[in-house]
């Protein structure tokens, strides 16, 4: 990841095709050692390819990957706002229990002294 980040930084900085020496020099300025084999592999795979095209190809591949989301948390929000149909009545008592737990945890964290005492 550090090598591709350095490559992209150099491109943004004006180097159309950063070399191994350019990337190594950039990484050395921030105290990062370079792995010659990994750097060579990256440069060989990027040789003759446009970064813009590679990013577009990667984005299209990522669009088909499920990213989770949804489910579970929406019922409590709907109940709090007055919507949510028949399940709204069950969500309200759970919220009260959570509030009580949070208050207890806060008092446990105090440990008898304040942050700025």
GROMACS .gro file of N, CA and C in nm:
model
  351
    1UNK      N    1   0.082  -0.118   0.000
    1UNK     CA    2   0.000   0.000   0.000
    1UNK      C    3   0.087   0.125   0.000
    2UNK      N    4   0.196   0.120   0.072
    2UNK     CA    5   0.282   0.239   0.079
    2UNK      C    6   0.344   0.272  -0.057
    3UNK      N    7   0.370   0.169  -0.136
    3UNK     CA    8   0.432   0.192  -0.265
    3UNK      C    9   0.334   0.255  -0.364
    4UNK      N   10   0.212   0.205  -0.365
    4UNK     CA   11   0.113   0.264  -0.455
    4UNK      C   12   0.078   0.405  -0.411
    5UNK      N   13   0.076   0.429  -0.279
    5UNK     CA   14   0.049   0.564  -0.229
    5UNK      C   15   0.161   0.659  -0.271
    6UNK      N   16   0.284   0.615  -0.260
    6UNK     CA   17   0.397   0.698  -0.303
    6UNK      C   18   0.391   0.722  -0.453
    7UNK      N   19   0.358   0.620  -0.529
    7UNK     CA   20   0.347   0.632  -0.675
    7UNK      C   21   0.243   0.737  -0.711
    8UNK      N   22   0.125   0.729  -0.646
    8UNK     CA   23   0.018   0.824  -0.674
    8UNK      C   24   0.054   0.966  -0.630
    9UNK      N   25   0.121   0.979  -0.517
    9UNK     CA   26   0.165   1.111  -0.471
    9UNK      C   27   0.261   1.174  -0.571
   10UNK      N   28   0.352   1.093  -0.621
   10UNK     CA   29   0.447   1.145  -0.719
   10UNK      C   30   0.377   1.184  -0.849
   11UNK      N   31   0.276   1.107  -0.888
   11UNK     CA   32   0.201   1.142  -1.009
   11UNK      C   33   0.125   1.273  -0.989
   12UNK      N   34   0.062   1.288  -0.875
   12UNK     CA   35  -0.010   1.411  -0.847
   12UNK      C   36   0.087   1.530  -0.845
   13UNK      N   37   0.210   1.504  -0.799
   13UNK     CA   38   0.312   1.607  -0.794
   13UNK      C   39   0.372   1.644  -0.929
   14UNK      N   40   0.336   1.572  -1.035
   14UNK     CA   41   0.382   1.609  -1.168
   14UNK      C   42   0.465   1.505  -1.241
   15UNK      N   43   0.505   1.397  -1.175
   15UNK     CA   44   0.580   1.290  -1.242
   15UNK      C   45   0.480   1.199  -1.313
   16UNK      N   46   0.483   1.197  -1.444
   16UNK     CA   47   0.388   1.116  -1.520
   16UNK      C   48   0.410   0.967  -1.497
   17UNK      N   49   0.537   0.927  -1.486
   17UNK     CA   50   0.570   0.787  -1.467
   17UNK      C   51   0.683   0.776  -1.364
   18UNK      N   52   0.650   0.773  -1.235
   18UNK     CA   53   0.753   0.766  -1.131
   18UNK      C   54   0.839   0.640  -1.143
   19UNK      N   55   0.967   0.656  -1.117
   19UNK     CA   56   1.060   0.543  -1.125
   19UNK      C   57   1.081   0.483  -0.986
   20UNK      N   58   1.152   0.373  -0.986
   20UNK     CA   59   1.186   0.306  -0.861
   20UNK      C   60   1.266   0.400  -0.770
   21UNK      N   61   1.360   0.474  -0.829
   21UNK     CA   62   1.441   0.567  -0.752
   21UNK      C   63   1.356   0.680  -0.693
   22UNK      N   64   1.257   0.727  -0.768
   22UNK     CA   65   1.168   0.833  -0.720
   22UNK      C   66   1.089   0.785  -0.598
   23UNK      N   67   1.034   0.666  -0.609
   23UNK     CA   68   0.952   0.612  -0.500
   23UNK      C   69   1.038   0.586  -0.377
   24UNK      N   70   1.155   0.527  -0.397
   24UNK     CA   71   1.246   0.499  -0.286
   24UNK      C   72   1.287   0.629  -0.217
   25UNK      N   73   1.317   0.731  -0.294
   25UNK     CA   74   1.358   0.860  -0.238
   25UNK      C   75   1.245   0.922  -0.156
   26UNK      N   76   1.123   0.916  -0.207
   26UNK     CA   77   1.008   0.969  -0.135
   26UNK      C   78   0.986   0.895  -0.003
   27UNK      N   79   0.992   0.763  -0.008
   27UNK     CA   80   0.971   0.685   0.114
   27UNK      C   81   1.083   0.708   0.215
   28UNK      N   82   1.206   0.726   0.167
   28UNK     CA   83   1.320   0.754   0.256
   28UNK      C   84   1.303   0.887   0.330
   29UNK      N   85   1.239   0.985   0.266
   29UNK     CA   86   1.221   1.115   0.331
   29UNK      C   87   1.134   1.108   0.454
   30UNK      N   88   1.048   1.006   0.461
   30UNK     CA   89   0.962   0.991   0.578
   30UNK      C   90   1.003   0.871   0.665
   31UNK      N   91   1.121   0.817   0.637
   31UNK     CA   92   1.176   0.710   0.720
   31UNK      C   93   1.120   0.572   0.695
   32UNK      N   94   1.070   0.546   0.576
   32UNK     CA   95   1.015   0.414   0.544
   32UNK      C   96   1.115   0.340   0.455
   33UNK      N   97   1.151   0.219   0.496
   33UNK     CA   98   1.240   0.136   0.416
   33UNK      C   99   1.163   0.074   0.299
   34UNK      N  100   1.232   0.057   0.188
   34UNK     CA  101   1.169   0.001   0.068
   34UNK      C  102   1.205  -0.146   0.052
   35UNK      N  103   1.108  -0.226   0.013
   35UNK     CA  104   1.130  -0.365  -0.021
   35UNK      C  105   1.145  -0.371  -0.173
   36UNK      N  106   1.266  -0.398  -0.218
   36UNK     CA  107   1.298  -0.395  -0.360
   36UNK      C  108   1.207  -0.486  -0.443
   37UNK      N  109   1.181  -0.607  -0.393
   37UNK     CA  110   1.101  -0.704  -0.468
   37UNK      C  111   0.958  -0.655  -0.488
   38UNK      N  112   0.897  -0.604  -0.382
   38UNK     CA  113   0.760  -0.555  -0.392
   38UNK      C  114   0.750  -0.434  -0.483
   39UNK      N  115   0.848  -0.346  -0.472
   39UNK     CA  116   0.850  -0.227  -0.555
   39UNK      C  117   0.867  -0.264  -0.702
   40UNK      N  118   0.956  -0.359  -0.729
   40UNK     CA  119   0.975  -0.405  -0.867
   40UNK      C  120   0.847  -0.468  -0.923
   41UNK      N  121   0.779  -0.547  -0.842
   41UNK     CA  122   0.656  -0.612  -0.885
   41UNK      C  123   0.549  -0.508  -0.917
   42UNK      N  124   0.535  -0.409  -0.830
   42UNK     CA  125   0.436  -0.303  -0.853
   42UNK      C  126   0.465  -0.230  -0.983
   43UNK      N  127   0.589  -0.190  -1.001
   43UNK     CA  128   0.625  -0.115  -1.121
   43UNK      C  129   0.608  -0.198  -1.248
   44UNK      N  130   0.635  -0.327  -1.240
   44UNK     CA  131   0.617  -0.412  -1.358
   44UNK      C  132   0.469  -0.427  -1.392
   45UNK      N  133   0.383  -0.431  -1.291
   45UNK     CA  134   0.240  -0.444  -1.316
   45UNK      C  135   0.178  -0.312  -1.364
   46UNK      N  136   0.238  -0.200  -1.326
   46UNK     CA  137   0.187  -0.070  -1.369
   46UNK      C  138   0.245  -0.025  -1.502
   47UNK      N  139   0.347  -0.092  -1.549
   47UNK     CA  140   0.417  -0.051  -1.670
   47UNK      C  141   0.323  -0.046  -1.790
   48UNK      N  142   0.314   0.071  -1.851
   48UNK     CA  143   0.233   0.089  -1.971
   48UNK      C  144   0.085   0.103  -1.946
   49UNK      N  145   0.043   0.113  -1.821
   49UNK     CA  146  -0.099   0.125  -1.790
   49UNK      C  147  -0.129   0.263  -1.734
   50UNK      N  148  -0.248   0.309  -1.759
   50UNK     CA  149  -0.293   0.438  -1.709
   50UNK      C  150  -0.357   0.418  -1.571
   51UNK      N  151  -0.316   0.500  -1.476
   51UNK     CA  152  -0.372   0.490  -1.341
   51UNK      C  153  -0.522   0.517  -1.344
   52UNK      N  154  -0.565   0.612  -1.426
   52UNK     CA  155  -0.708   0.643  -1.436
   52UNK      C  156  -0.787   0.521  -1.482
   53UNK      N  157  -0.735   0.449  -1.580
   53UNK     CA  158  -0.803   0.328  -1.628
   53UNK      C  159  -0.807   0.220  -1.521
   54UNK      N  160  -0.696   0.205  -1.447
   54UNK     CA  161  -0.691   0.104  -1.341
   54UNK      C  162  -0.790   0.136  -1.229
   55UNK      N  163  -0.801   0.263  -1.195
   55UNK     CA  164  -0.897   0.304  -1.091
   55UNK      C  165  -1.039   0.279  -1.138
   56UNK      N  166  -1.069   0.310  -1.264
   56UNK     CA  167  -1.204   0.285  -1.317
   56UNK      C  168  -1.236   0.136  -1.318
   57UNK      N  169  -1.140   0.053  -1.357
   57UNK     CA  170  -1.162  -0.092  -1.357
   57UNK      C  171  -1.185  -0.142  -1.215
   58UNK      N  172  -1.106  -0.095  -1.122
   58UNK     CA  173  -1.123  -0.136  -0.983
   58UNK      C  174  -1.256  -0.092  -0.924
   59UNK      N  175  -1.298   0.029  -0.959
   59UNK     CA  176  -1.426   0.079  -0.910
   59UNK      C  177  -1.542  -0.006  -0.962
   60UNK      N  178  -1.535  -0.045  -1.089
   60UNK     CA  179  -1.643  -0.127  -1.144
   60UNK      C  180  -1.645  -0.265  -1.078
   61UNK      N  181  -1.529  -0.318  -1.042
   61UNK     CA  182  -1.525  -0.447  -0.972
   61UNK      C  183  -1.581  -0.434  -0.831
   62UNK      N  184  -1.550  -0.323  -0.764
   62UNK     CA  185  -1.598  -0.303  -0.627
   62UNK      C  186  -1.748  -0.279  -0.621
   63UNK      N  187  -1.806  -0.229  -0.729
   63UNK     CA  188  -1.949  -0.202  -0.728
   63UNK      C  189  -2.031  -0.330  -0.714
   64UNK      N  190  -1.975  -0.444  -0.751
   64UNK     CA  191  -2.048  -0.570  -0.740
   64UNK      C  192  -2.027  -0.639  -0.605
   65UNK      N  193  -1.943  -0.583  -0.519
   65UNK     CA  194  -1.917  -0.641  -0.388
   65UNK      C  195  -2.020  -0.591  -0.288
   66UNK      N  196  -2.088  -0.682  -0.215
   66UNK     CA  197  -2.184  -0.636  -0.115
   66UNK      C  198  -2.111  -0.561  -0.004
   67UNK      N  199  -2.173  -0.454   0.041
   67UNK     CA  200  -2.108  -0.374   0.144
   67UNK      C  201  -2.187  -0.373   0.274
   68UNK      N  202  -2.262  -0.477   0.299
   68UNK     CA  203  -2.336  -0.488   0.424
   68UNK      C  204  -2.447  -0.385   0.432
   69UNK      N  205  -2.464  -0.329   0.549
   69UNK     CA  206  -2.559  -0.221   0.569
   69UNK      C  207  -2.700  -0.270   0.592
   70UNK      N  208  -2.782  -0.178   0.632
   70UNK     CA  209  -2.925  -0.203   0.651
   70UNK      C  210  -2.955  -0.296   0.767
   71UNK      N  211  -3.081  -0.308   0.797
   71UNK     CA  212  -3.128  -0.405   0.896
   71UNK      C  213  -3.098  -0.370   1.040
   72UNK      N  214  -3.183  -0.414   1.128
   72UNK     CA  215  -3.157  -0.404   1.271
   72UNK      C  216  -3.183  -0.269   1.334
   73UNK      N  217  -3.105  -0.170   1.303
   73UNK     CA  218  -3.111  -0.042   1.373
   73UNK      C  219  -3.227   0.046   1.333
   74UNK      N  220  -3.290   0.024   1.219
   74UNK     CA  221  -3.396   0.111   1.171
   74UNK      C  222  -3.521   0.107   1.255
   75UNK      N  223  -3.551  -0.005   1.320
   75UNK     CA  224  -3.673  -0.017   1.399
   75UNK      C  225  -3.674   0.076   1.518
   76UNK      N  226  -3.563   0.090   1.585
   76UNK     CA  227  -3.557   0.179   1.702
   76UNK      C  228  -3.573   0.323   1.661
   77UNK      N  229  -3.518   0.360   1.548
   77UNK     CA  230  -3.531   0.498   1.500
   77UNK      C  231  -3.675   0.525   1.461
   78UNK      N  232  -3.739   0.429   1.394
   78UNK     CA  233  -3.878   0.447   1.354
   78UNK      C  234  -3.968   0.456   1.476
   79UNK      N  235  -3.942   0.378   1.579
   79UNK     CA  236  -4.022   0.382   1.701
   79UNK      C  237  -4.005   0.515   1.773
   80UNK      N  238  -3.886   0.566   1.776
   80UNK     CA  239  -3.859   0.692   1.843
   80UNK      C  240  -3.926   0.808   1.772
   81UNK      N  241  -3.940   0.798   1.640
   81UNK     CA  242  -3.999   0.907   1.563
   81UNK      C  243  -4.150   0.892   1.550
   82UNK      N  244  -4.208   0.785   1.605
   82UNK     CA  245  -4.352   0.769   1.602
   82UNK      C  246  -4.399   0.676   1.492
   83UNK      N  247  -4.315   0.632   1.403
   83UNK     CA  248  -4.354   0.542   1.295
   83UNK      C  249  -4.320   0.400   1.330
   84UNK      N  250  -4.324   0.313   1.233
   84UNK     CA  251  -4.274   0.178   1.255
   84UNK      C  252  -4.379   0.074   1.275
   85UNK      N  253  -4.507   0.103   1.268
   85UNK     CA  254  -4.610   0.001   1.274
   85UNK      C  255  -4.617  -0.069   1.407
   86UNK      N  256  -4.641  -0.202   1.405
   86UNK     CA  257  -4.666  -0.280   1.525
   86UNK      C  258  -4.543  -0.303   1.610
   87UNK      N  259  -4.425  -0.297   1.559
   87UNK     CA  260  -4.305  -0.325   1.637
   87UNK      C  261  -4.258  -0.207   1.718
   88UNK      N  262  -4.320  -0.093   1.706
   88UNK     CA  263  -4.275   0.027   1.775
   88UNK      C  264  -4.286   0.018   1.926
   89UNK      N  265  -4.384  -0.053   1.977
   89UNK     CA  266  -4.403  -0.060   2.121
   89UNK      C  267  -4.293  -0.137   2.191
   90UNK      N  268  -4.234  -0.235   2.129
   90UNK     CA  269  -4.131  -0.317   2.192
   90UNK      C  270  -3.996  -0.247   2.195
   91UNK      N  271  -3.971  -0.155   2.107
   91UNK     CA  272  -3.840  -0.091   2.100
   91UNK      C  273  -3.819   0.011   2.212
   92UNK      N  274  -3.923   0.076   2.258
   92UNK     CA  275  -3.908   0.181   2.358
   92UNK      C  276  -3.851   0.129   2.491
   93UNK      N  277  -3.899   0.016   2.547
   93UNK     CA  278  -3.840  -0.031   2.673
   93UNK      C  279  -3.692  -0.067   2.660
   94UNK      N  280  -3.650  -0.118   2.546
   94UNK     CA  281  -3.510  -0.152   2.527
   94UNK      C  282  -3.422  -0.028   2.535
   95UNK      N  283  -3.470   0.082   2.482
   95UNK     CA  284  -3.392   0.206   2.485
   95UNK      C  285  -3.373   0.252   2.628
   96UNK      N  286  -3.476   0.238   2.711
   96UNK     CA  287  -3.464   0.280   2.851
   96UNK      C  288  -3.361   0.195   2.925
   97UNK      N  289  -3.358   0.066   2.896
   97UNK     CA  290  -3.259  -0.021   2.959
   97UNK      C  291  -3.118   0.019   2.921
   98UNK      N  292  -3.098   0.054   2.794
   98UNK     CA  293  -2.966   0.095   2.748
   98UNK      C  294  -2.921   0.223   2.819
   99UNK      N  295  -3.013   0.317   2.838
   99UNK     CA  296  -2.978   0.442   2.904
   99UNK      C  297  -2.933   0.416   3.047
  100UNK      N  298  -3.001   0.326   3.116
  100UNK     CA  299  -2.964   0.295   3.254
  100UNK      C  300  -2.825   0.233   3.259
  101UNK      N  301  -2.794   0.145   3.165
  101UNK     CA  302  -2.662   0.082   3.162
  101UNK      C  303  -2.553   0.185   3.139
  102UNK      N  304  -2.578   0.279   3.050
  102UNK     CA  305  -2.479   0.381   3.020
  102UNK      C  306  -2.449   0.467   3.142
  103UNK      N  307  -2.553   0.503   3.219
  103UNK     CA  308  -2.532   0.584   3.338
  103UNK      C  309  -2.445   0.509   3.440
  104UNK      N  310  -2.470   0.382   3.455
  104UNK     CA  311  -2.393   0.302   3.549
  104UNK      C  312  -2.248   0.292   3.504
  105UNK      N  313  -2.224   0.272   3.376
  105UNK     CA  314  -2.088   0.262   3.325
  105UNK      C  315  -2.012   0.392   3.345
  106UNK      N  316  -2.078   0.505   3.327
  106UNK     CA  317  -2.012   0.634   3.345
  106UNK      C  318  -1.965   0.651   3.489
  107UNK      N  319  -2.047   0.608   3.585
  107UNK     CA  320  -2.007   0.623   3.725
  107UNK      C  321  -1.892   0.529   3.758
  108UNK      N  322  -1.885   0.413   3.693
  108UNK     CA  323  -1.774   0.320   3.715
  108UNK      C  324  -1.643   0.376   3.660
  109UNK      N  325  -1.649   0.450   3.551
  109UNK     CA  326  -1.529   0.504   3.489
  109UNK      C  327  -1.467   0.617   3.570
  110UNK      N  328  -1.542   0.682   3.656
  110UNK     CA  329  -1.493   0.796   3.731
  110UNK      C  330  -1.377   0.758   3.823
  111UNK      N  331  -1.387   0.647   3.893
  111UNK     CA  332  -1.284   0.591   3.981
  111UNK      C  333  -1.235   0.689   4.088
  112UNK      N  334  -1.318   0.787   4.124
  112UNK     CA  335  -1.285   0.874   4.236
  112UNK      C  336  -1.200   0.995   4.203
  113UNK      N  337  -1.166   1.017   4.082
  113UNK     CA  338  -1.089   1.137   4.046
  113UNK      C  339  -1.134   1.187   3.910
  114UNK      N  340  -1.118   1.316   3.888
  114UNK     CA  341  -1.157   1.376   3.761
  114UNK      C  342  -1.037   1.387   3.667
  115UNK      N  343  -1.065   1.412   3.544
  115UNK     CA  344  -0.962   1.421   3.443
  115UNK      C  345  -0.867   1.538   3.466
  116UNK      N  346  -0.923   1.649   3.514
  116UNK     CA  347  -0.841   1.771   3.531
  116UNK      C  348  -0.811   1.804   3.676
  117UNK      N  349  -0.827   1.710   3.767
  117UNK     CA  350  -0.797   1.734   3.910
  117UNK      C  351  -0.649   1.730   3.937
   0.00000   0.00000   0.00000
